[in-house]
GROMACS .gro file of N, CA and C in nm:
model
  432
    1MET      N    1  -1.805  15.072   6.835
    1MET     CA    2  -1.900  15.113   6.737
    1MET      C    3  -1.920  15.004   6.631
    2ARG      N    4  -1.811  14.944   6.591
    2ARG     CA    5  -1.817  14.845   6.485
    2ARG      C    6  -1.904  14.726   6.529
    3SER      N    7  -1.895  14.683   6.652
    3SER     CA    8  -1.974  14.570   6.696
    3SER      C    9  -2.125  14.602   6.705
    4ILE      N   10  -2.157  14.730   6.735
    4ILE     CA   11  -2.296  14.771   6.741
    4ILE      C   12  -2.354  14.767   6.601
    5ALA      N   13  -2.283  14.819   6.501
    5ALA     CA   14  -2.331  14.820   6.364
    5ALA      C   15  -2.347  14.676   6.313
    6ARG      N   16  -2.250  14.591   6.346
    6ARG     CA   17  -2.258  14.450   6.303
    6ARG      C   18  -2.378  14.384   6.368
    7GLY      N   19  -2.402  14.415   6.498
    7GLY     CA   20  -2.516  14.361   6.568
    7GLY      C   21  -2.646  14.404   6.508
    8LEU      N   22  -2.655  14.527   6.467
    8LEU     CA   23  -2.775  14.579   6.400
    8LEU      C   24  -2.796  14.510   6.268
    9GLY      N   25  -2.688  14.487   6.194
    9GLY     CA   26  -2.698  14.419   6.065
    9GLY      C   27  -2.750  14.277   6.082
   10LEU      N   28  -2.703  14.206   6.180
   10LEU     CA   29  -2.748  14.070   6.206
   10LEU      C   30  -2.894  14.069   6.251
   11GLY      N   31  -2.931  14.167   6.330
   11GLY     CA   32  -3.071  14.177   6.376
   11GLY      C   33  -3.163  14.202   6.259
   12SER      N   34  -3.127  14.288   6.165
   12SER     CA   35  -3.209  14.314   6.047
   12SER      C   36  -3.221  14.191   5.963
   13ALA      N   37  -3.111  14.119   5.946
   13ALA     CA   38  -3.115  13.996   5.866
   13ALA      C   39  -3.206  13.893   5.934
   14ALA      N   40  -3.198  13.883   6.065
   14ALA     CA   41  -3.283  13.786   6.135
   14ALA      C   42  -3.430  13.821   6.122
   15MET      N   43  -3.463  13.950   6.123
   15MET     CA   44  -3.600  13.989   6.105
   15MET      C   45  -3.647  13.957   5.967
   16ALA      N   46  -3.561  13.977   5.863
   16ALA     CA   47  -3.600  13.947   5.726
   16ALA      C   48  -3.623  13.798   5.710
   17LEU      N   49  -3.537  13.714   5.771
   17LEU     CA   50  -3.555  13.570   5.762
   17LEU      C   51  -3.683  13.526   5.838
   18THR      N   52  -3.714  13.591   5.946
   18THR     CA   53  -3.837  13.559   6.021
   18THR      C   54  -3.960  13.586   5.933
   19ALA      N   55  -3.955  13.699   5.862
   19ALA     CA   56  -4.067  13.734   5.773
   19ALA      C   57  -4.082  13.628   5.663
   20LEU      N   58  -3.969  13.577   5.610
   20LEU     CA   59  -3.977  13.476   5.507
   20LEU      C   60  -4.020  13.343   5.560
   21ALA      N   61  -3.986  13.314   5.688
   21ALA     CA   62  -4.020  13.186   5.745
   21ALA      C   63  -4.170  13.175   5.769
   22TRP      N   64  -4.235  13.285   5.802
   22TRP     CA   65  -4.378  13.287   5.829
   22TRP      C   66  -4.448  13.375   5.728
   23PRO      N   67  -4.480  13.321   5.609
   23PRO     CA   68  -4.540  13.402   5.507
   23PRO      C   69  -4.678  13.453   5.551
   24GLY      N   70  -4.709  13.573   5.509
   24GLY     CA   71  -4.841  13.627   5.539
   24GLY      C   72  -4.840  13.707   5.667
   25THR      N   73  -4.729  13.701   5.747
   25THR     CA   74  -4.728  13.776   5.869
   25THR      C   75  -4.660  13.912   5.855
   26ALA      N   76  -4.567  13.925   5.763
   26ALA     CA   77  -4.499  14.052   5.746
   26ALA      C   78  -4.594  14.152   5.679
   27GLY      N   79  -4.613  14.265   5.742
   27GLY     CA   80  -4.697  14.368   5.686
   27GLY      C   81  -4.847  14.342   5.701
   28ALA      N   82  -4.884  14.237   5.770
   28ALA     CA   83  -5.026  14.208   5.788
   28ALA      C   84  -5.089  14.306   5.885
   29ALA      N   85  -5.208  14.351   5.856
   29ALA     CA   86  -5.275  14.443   5.948
   29ALA      C   87  -5.334  14.368   6.065
   30PRO      N   88  -5.336  14.426   6.179
   30PRO     CA   89  -5.394  14.360   6.298
   30PRO      C   90  -5.542  14.327   6.272
   31ALA      N   91  -5.586  14.218   6.334
   31ALA     CA   92  -5.724  14.180   6.319
   31ALA      C   93  -5.818  14.287   6.374
   32GLY      N   94  -5.929  14.309   6.304
   32GLY     CA   95  -6.026  14.405   6.352
   32GLY      C   96  -5.998  14.551   6.311
   33THR      N   97  -5.901  14.574   6.227
   33THR     CA   98  -5.878  14.714   6.188
   33THR      C   99  -5.982  14.756   6.088
   34GLN      N  100  -6.013  14.885   6.087
   34GLN     CA  101  -6.114  14.940   6.001
   34GLN      C  102  -6.051  14.994   5.874
   35SER      N  103  -6.120  14.974   5.763
   35SER     CA  104  -6.080  15.030   5.637
   35SER      C  105  -6.128  15.172   5.627
   36LEU      N  106  -6.068  15.251   5.545
   36LEU     CA  107  -6.112  15.389   5.520
   36LEU      C  108  -6.247  15.391   5.448
   37TYR      N  109  -6.276  15.291   5.371
   37TYR     CA  110  -6.396  15.284   5.291
   37TYR      C  111  -6.488  15.174   5.338
   38ALA      N  112  -6.619  15.202   5.344
   38ALA     CA  113  -6.714  15.095   5.370
   38ALA      C  114  -6.719  15.001   5.252
   39PRO      N  115  -6.732  14.872   5.271
   39PRO     CA  116  -6.738  14.783   5.158
   39PRO      C  117  -6.858  14.809   5.069
   40SER      N  118  -6.833  14.811   4.938
   40SER     CA  119  -6.940  14.829   4.841
   40SER      C  120  -6.908  14.739   4.720
   41ALA      N  121  -6.964  14.622   4.720
   41ALA     CA  122  -6.938  14.527   4.613
   41ALA      C  123  -7.069  14.446   4.590
   42LEU      N  124  -7.111  14.444   4.463
   42LEU     CA  125  -7.236  14.377   4.427
   42LEU      C  126  -7.216  14.281   4.312
   43VAL      N  127  -7.301  14.179   4.307
   43VAL     CA  128  -7.316  14.095   4.190
   43VAL      C  129  -7.450  14.130   4.129
   44LEU      N  130  -7.445  14.171   4.003
   44LEU     CA  131  -7.566  14.208   3.930
   44LEU      C  132  -7.594  14.101   3.827
   45SER      N  133  -7.721  14.063   3.813
   45SER     CA  134  -7.754  13.958   3.718
   45SER      C  135  -7.883  13.987   3.643
   46VAL      N  136  -7.894  13.926   3.526
   46VAL     CA  137  -8.015  13.935   3.444
   46VAL      C  138  -8.061  13.792   3.424
   47THR      N  139  -8.185  13.762   3.460
   47THR     CA  140  -8.242  13.629   3.456
   47THR      C  141  -8.365  13.628   3.367
   48ALA      N  142  -8.377  13.526   3.281
   48ALA     CA  143  -8.500  13.509   3.201
   48ALA      C  144  -8.604  13.442   3.290
   49GLY      N  145  -8.718  13.508   3.305
   49GLY     CA  146  -8.824  13.454   3.388
   49GLY      C  147  -8.865  13.551   3.497
   50PRO      N  148  -8.978  13.526   3.560
   50PRO     CA  149  -9.029  13.618   3.662
   50PRO      C  150  -8.966  13.600   3.799
   51ASP      N  151  -8.882  13.499   3.816
   51ASP     CA  152  -8.825  13.472   3.949
   51ASP      C  153  -8.674  13.443   3.933
   52ALA      N  154  -8.593  13.518   4.001
   52ALA     CA  155  -8.448  13.503   3.989
   52ALA      C  156  -8.400  13.368   4.044
   53ASP      N  157  -8.474  13.311   4.138
   53ASP     CA  158  -8.433  13.183   4.196
   53ASP      C  159  -8.454  13.065   4.105
   54THR      N  160  -8.557  13.071   4.020
   54THR     CA  161  -8.588  12.957   3.934
   54THR      C  162  -8.566  12.982   3.784
   55GLY      N  163  -8.536  13.104   3.748
   55GLY     CA  164  -8.514  13.140   3.607
   55GLY      C  165  -8.373  13.101   3.560
   56THR      N  166  -8.347  13.132   3.433
   56THR     CA  167  -8.216  13.105   3.376
   56THR      C  168  -8.134  13.232   3.375
   57VAL      N  169  -8.020  13.230   3.442
   57VAL     CA  170  -7.930  13.348   3.442
   57VAL      C  171  -7.869  13.363   3.307
   58LEU      N  172  -7.893  13.480   3.245
   58LEU     CA  173  -7.839  13.505   3.112
   58LEU      C  174  -7.703  13.572   3.119
   59ARG      N  175  -7.683  13.661   3.212
   59ARG     CA  176  -7.555  13.725   3.229
   59ARG      C  177  -7.542  13.782   3.370
   60ALA      N  178  -7.421  13.798   3.414
   60ALA     CA  179  -7.396  13.854   3.547
   60ALA      C  180  -7.262  13.925   3.543
   61VAL      N  181  -7.251  14.029   3.628
   61VAL     CA  182  -7.126  14.106   3.641
   61VAL      C  183  -7.104  14.141   3.787
   62THR      N  184  -6.983  14.182   3.817
   62THR     CA  185  -6.951  14.230   3.951
   62THR      C  186  -6.933  14.381   3.944
   63LEU      N  187  -6.963  14.449   4.051
   63LEU     CA  188  -6.946  14.592   4.059
   63LEU      C  189  -6.890  14.627   4.195
   64VAL      N  190  -6.773  14.687   4.196
   64VAL     CA  191  -6.706  14.733   4.316
   64VAL      C  192  -6.699  14.883   4.310
   65CYS      N  193  -6.741  14.952   4.415
   65CYS     CA  194  -6.745  15.100   4.415
   65CYS      C  195  -6.644  15.162   4.513
   66ALA      N  196  -6.585  15.087   4.602
   66ALA     CA  197  -6.490  15.151   4.696
   66ALA      C  198  -6.365  15.064   4.705
   67PRO      N  199  -6.249  15.120   4.703
   67PRO     CA  200  -6.215  15.263   4.705
   67PRO      C  201  -6.233  15.330   4.568
   68ARG      N  202  -6.232  15.253   4.461
   68ARG     CA  203  -6.256  15.312   4.327
   68ARG      C  204  -6.343  15.219   4.248
   69PRO      N  205  -6.417  15.267   4.149
   69PRO     CA  206  -6.504  15.182   4.067
   69PRO      C  207  -6.422  15.076   3.994
   70GLY      N  208  -6.481  14.955   3.991
   70GLY     CA  209  -6.417  14.845   3.924
   70GLY      C  210  -6.509  14.726   3.911
   71GLY      N  211  -6.455  14.611   3.878
   71GLY     CA  212  -6.532  14.488   3.860
   71GLY      C  213  -6.546  14.460   3.713
   72THR      N  214  -6.638  14.369   3.681
   72THR     CA  215  -6.658  14.331   3.540
   72THR      C  216  -6.769  14.409   3.472
   73HIS      N  217  -6.834  14.500   3.542
   73HIS     CA  218  -6.936  14.583   3.483
   73HIS      C  219  -6.874  14.668   3.371
   74PRO      N  220  -6.942  14.683   3.257
   74PRO     CA  221  -6.881  14.758   3.147
   74PRO      C  222  -6.865  14.909   3.174
   75ASN      N  223  -6.937  14.964   3.268
   75ASN     CA  224  -6.927  15.107   3.298
   75ASN      C  225  -6.935  15.124   3.451
   76PRO      N  226  -6.835  15.081   3.523
   76PRO     CA  227  -6.847  15.084   3.673
   76PRO      C  228  -6.855  15.226   3.729
   77ALA      N  229  -6.788  15.321   3.671
   77ALA     CA  230  -6.790  15.459   3.724
   77ALA      C  231  -6.932  15.515   3.720
   78ALA      N  232  -7.000  15.499   3.607
   78ALA     CA  233  -7.140  15.552   3.595
   78ALA      C  234  -7.233  15.475   3.688
   79ALA      N  235  -7.219  15.343   3.696
   79ALA     CA  236  -7.304  15.261   3.780
   79ALA      C  237  -7.286  15.298   3.930
   80CYS      N  238  -7.162  15.321   3.971
   80CYS     CA  239  -7.137  15.361   4.111
   80CYS      C  240  -7.192  15.500   4.141
   81ARG      N  241  -7.178  15.591   4.045
   81ARG     CA  242  -7.237  15.725   4.060
   81ARG      C  243  -7.388  15.717   4.080
   82GLU      N  244  -7.451  15.635   3.998
   82GLU     CA  245  -7.598  15.618   4.013
   82GLU      C  246  -7.635  15.560   4.147
   83LEU      N  247  -7.561  15.459   4.191
   83LEU     CA  248  -7.589  15.398   4.320
   83LEU      C  249  -7.575  15.497   4.434
   84ARG      N  250  -7.468  15.577   4.429
   84ARG     CA  251  -7.446  15.677   4.536
   84ARG      C  252  -7.564  15.778   4.537
   85ALA      N  253  -7.608  15.820   4.421
   85ALA     CA  254  -7.720  15.914   4.413
   85ALA      C  255  -7.852  15.850   4.463
   86ALA      N  256  -7.871  15.726   4.431
   86ALA     CA  257  -8.000  15.657   4.465
   86ALA      C  258  -8.006  15.608   4.608
   87GLY      N  259  -7.889  15.591   4.671
   87GLY     CA  260  -7.890  15.536   4.807
   87GLY      C  261  -7.938  15.389   4.802
   88SER      N  262  -8.034  15.359   4.884
   88SER     CA  263  -8.083  15.221   4.887
   88SER      C  264  -8.210  15.203   4.802
   89GLN      N  265  -8.253  15.307   4.734
   89GLN     CA  266  -8.375  15.304   4.651
   89GLN      C  267  -8.336  15.276   4.507
   90LEU      N  268  -8.338  15.151   4.464
   90LEU     CA  269  -8.291  15.116   4.330
   90LEU      C  270  -8.404  15.114   4.228
   91ASP      N  271  -8.530  15.121   4.266
   91ASP     CA  272  -8.639  15.118   4.168
   91ASP      C  273  -8.625  15.225   4.059
   92PRO      N  274  -8.585  15.347   4.091
   92PRO     CA  275  -8.572  15.446   3.983
   92PRO      C  276  -8.461  15.408   3.883
   93LEU      N  277  -8.363  15.333   3.927
   93LEU     CA  278  -8.251  15.294   3.836
   93LEU      C  279  -8.293  15.179   3.745
   94ALA      N  280  -8.391  15.099   3.788
   94ALA     CA  281  -8.436  14.985   3.708
   94ALA      C  282  -8.557  15.019   3.621
   95ALA      N  283  -8.628  15.123   3.654
   95ALA     CA  284  -8.749  15.158   3.580
   95ALA      C  285  -8.716  15.198   3.439
   96PRO      N  286  -8.801  15.153   3.341
   96PRO     CA  287  -8.778  15.194   3.202
   96PRO      C  288  -8.787  15.345   3.188
   97ALA      N  289  -8.712  15.397   3.092
   97ALA     CA  290  -8.714  15.540   3.064
   97ALA      C  291  -8.854  15.586   3.027
   98ALA      N  292  -8.886  15.710   3.056
   98ALA     CA  293  -9.019  15.763   3.032
   98ALA      C  294  -9.059  15.759   2.883
   99ASP      N  295  -8.962  15.773   2.795
   99ASP     CA  296  -8.992  15.774   2.651
   99ASP      C  297  -8.980  15.635   2.586
  100ALA      N  298  -8.965  15.528   2.668
  100ALA     CA  299  -8.953  15.393   2.613
  100ALA      C  300  -9.085  15.347   2.553
  101VAL      N  301  -9.077  15.289   2.435
  101VAL     CA  302  -9.198  15.237   2.365
  101VAL      C  303  -9.179  15.085   2.355
  102CYS      N  304  -9.257  15.012   2.428
  102CYS     CA  305  -9.245  14.865   2.428
  102CYS      C  306  -9.384  14.801   2.403
  103THR      N  307  -9.381  14.684   2.352
  103THR     CA  308  -9.506  14.607   2.336
  103THR      C  309  -9.551  14.559   2.473
  104ARG      N  310  -9.668  14.505   2.481
  104ARG     CA  311  -9.723  14.458   2.609
  104ARG      C  312  -9.717  14.309   2.623
  105GLU      N  313  -9.624  14.247   2.556
  105GLU     CA  314  -9.606  14.098   2.566
  105GLU      C  315  -9.553  14.064   2.704
  106TRP      N  316  -9.585  13.945   2.753
  106TRP     CA  317  -9.533  13.895   2.879
  106TRP      C  318  -9.422  13.797   2.852
  107ASP      N  319  -9.298  13.846   2.864
  107ASP     CA  320  -9.176  13.765   2.850
  107ASP      C  321  -9.080  13.817   2.956
  108PRO      N  322  -9.106  13.786   3.081
  108PRO     CA  323  -9.038  13.853   3.192
  108PRO      C  324  -8.887  13.836   3.198
  109MET      N  325  -8.823  13.941   3.238
  109MET     CA  326  -8.678  13.946   3.266
  109MET      C  327  -8.662  14.003   3.405
  110THR      N  328  -8.579  13.938   3.485
  110THR     CA  329  -8.556  13.981   3.623
  110THR      C  330  -8.413  14.025   3.644
  111VAL      N  331  -8.390  14.138   3.705
  111VAL     CA  332  -8.257  14.181   3.741
  111VAL      C  333  -8.243  14.174   3.893
  112THR      N  334  -8.120  14.146   3.935
  112THR     CA  335  -8.093  14.139   4.078
  112THR      C  336  -7.962  14.215   4.108
  113ALA      N  337  -7.954  14.266   4.228
  113ALA     CA  338  -7.835  14.327   4.283
  113ALA      C  339  -7.818  14.264   4.421
  114ASP      N  340  -7.710  14.193   4.441
  114ASP     CA  341  -7.689  14.121   4.567
  114ASP      C  342  -7.547  14.146   4.615
  115GLY      N  343  -7.532  14.182   4.739
  115GLY     CA  344  -7.401  14.204   4.797
  115GLY      C  345  -7.405  14.301   4.914
  116VAL      N  346  -7.303  14.389   4.917
  116VAL     CA  347  -7.288  14.484   5.026
  116VAL      C  348  -7.277  14.624   4.963
  117TRP      N  349  -7.361  14.717   5.010
  117TRP     CA  350  -7.353  14.854   4.966
  117TRP      C  351  -7.327  14.946   5.083
  118GLN      N  352  -7.215  15.015   5.083
  118GLN     CA  353  -7.172  15.103   5.190
  118GLN      C  354  -7.183  15.037   5.327
  119GLY      N  355  -7.134  14.914   5.332
  119GLY     CA  356  -7.127  14.841   5.458
  119GLY      C  357  -7.252  14.768   5.500
  120ARG      N  358  -7.362  14.783   5.425
  120ARG     CA  359  -7.486  14.716   5.461
  120ARG      C  360  -7.528  14.620   5.353
  121ARG      N  361  -7.589  14.511   5.393
  121ARG     CA  362  -7.637  14.406   5.302
  121ARG      C  363  -7.742  14.460   5.212
  122LEU      N  364  -7.733  14.426   5.084
  122LEU     CA  365  -7.830  14.471   4.981
  122LEU      C  366  -7.873  14.349   4.901
  123ASN      N  367  -8.002  14.332   4.889
  123ASN     CA  368  -8.059  14.226   4.806
  123ASN      C  369  -8.181  14.287   4.735
  124TYR      N  370  -8.166  14.312   4.604
  124TYR     CA  371  -8.267  14.383   4.526
  124TYR      C  372  -8.307  14.300   4.405
  125THR      N  373  -8.439  14.298   4.376
  125THR     CA  374  -8.491  14.227   4.260
  125THR      C  375  -8.597  14.315   4.191
  126TYR      N  376  -8.592  14.315   4.057
  126TYR     CA  377  -8.692  14.391   3.980
  126TYR      C  378  -8.724  14.307   3.857
  127THR      N  379  -8.853  14.291   3.828
  127THR     CA  380  -8.891  14.213   3.708
  127THR      C  381  -8.958  14.303   3.605
  128PHE      N  382  -8.902  14.298   3.487
  128PHE     CA  383  -8.954  14.370   3.370
  128PHE      C  384  -9.055  14.278   3.300
  129ALA      N  385  -9.155  14.337   3.234
  129ALA     CA  386  -9.253  14.257   3.162
  129ALA      C  387  -9.192  14.190   3.041
  130ASN      N  388  -9.091  14.251   2.983
  130ASN     CA  389  -9.026  14.189   2.865
  130ASN      C  390  -8.886  14.250   2.846
  131PRO      N  391  -8.805  14.194   2.757
  131PRO     CA  392  -8.672  14.247   2.736
  131PRO      C  393  -8.664  14.392   2.693
  132CYS      N  394  -8.767  14.444   2.629
  132CYS     CA  395  -8.769  14.583   2.588
  132CYS      C  396  -8.758  14.677   2.707
  133GLY      N  397  -8.828  14.646   2.815
  133GLY     CA  398  -8.821  14.727   2.935
  133GLY      C  399  -8.680  14.732   2.991
  134LEU      N  400  -8.613  14.617   2.991
  134LEU     CA  401  -8.475  14.609   3.040
  134LEU      C  402  -8.384  14.692   2.952
  135ARG      N  403  -8.398  14.678   2.822
  135ARG     CA  404  -8.311  14.756   2.729
  135ARG      C  405  -8.327  14.906   2.744
  136ASN      N  406  -8.443  14.949   2.789
  136ASN     CA  407  -8.470  15.092   2.796
  136ASN      C  408  -8.467  15.147   2.940
  137THR      N  409  -8.389  15.088   3.026
  137THR     CA  410  -8.374  15.145   3.160
  137THR      C  411  -8.311  15.278   3.151
  138ALA      N  412  -8.342  15.362   3.248
  138ALA     CA  413  -8.296  15.500   3.247
  138ALA      C  414  -8.148  15.511   3.286
  139GLY      N  415  -8.091  15.410   3.353
  139GLY     CA  416  -7.958  15.421   3.407
  139GLY      C  417  -7.861  15.319   3.350
  140ALA      N  418  -7.737  15.326   3.403
  140ALA     CA  419  -7.629  15.241   3.359
  140ALA      C  420  -7.615  15.113   3.446
  141LEU      N  421  -7.678  15.114   3.563
  141LEU     CA  422  -7.660  15.004   3.658
  141LEU      C  423  -7.686  14.866   3.596
  142PHE      N  424  -7.798  14.851   3.530
  142PHE     CA  425  -7.833  14.723   3.470
  142PHE      C  426  -7.807  14.719   3.321
  143GLY      N  427  -7.728  14.810   3.271
  143GLY     CA  428  -7.690  14.813   3.129
  143GLY      C  429  -7.567  14.731   3.100
  144PHE      N  430  -7.578  14.604   3.109
  144PHE     CA  431  -7.463  14.516   3.081
  144PHE      C  432  -7.507  14.394   3.003
   0.00000   0.00000   0.00000
């Protein structure tokens, strides 16, 4: 009995040393395993100008919604709730509130959402006529 216990102890020590010798292999999930949650991570940005590709990026945040809300967005829980309710239709989230009162000056601001939403690629752009429209959006998604 004593030799069996000693043999088991040496075997456990050998396995521990093997795990230390090859970092990153101990506890690694097999390739191709599925997560419980579909990936949902976006980069949201606000750009001065009518085109996100050529304008000046004023600010940007990250938004992660699965498995729990997070990222650098100031209110990730509310933004993720809005996204889940809207599905892939983001225009209602970017539209100015119905009671917004803004001038009609042309000083465009463009918002973008780029990344993966519930496992599918998402690339969204919306251009406001001026900063007032952006400040008065109905939702929290672009409120950063």
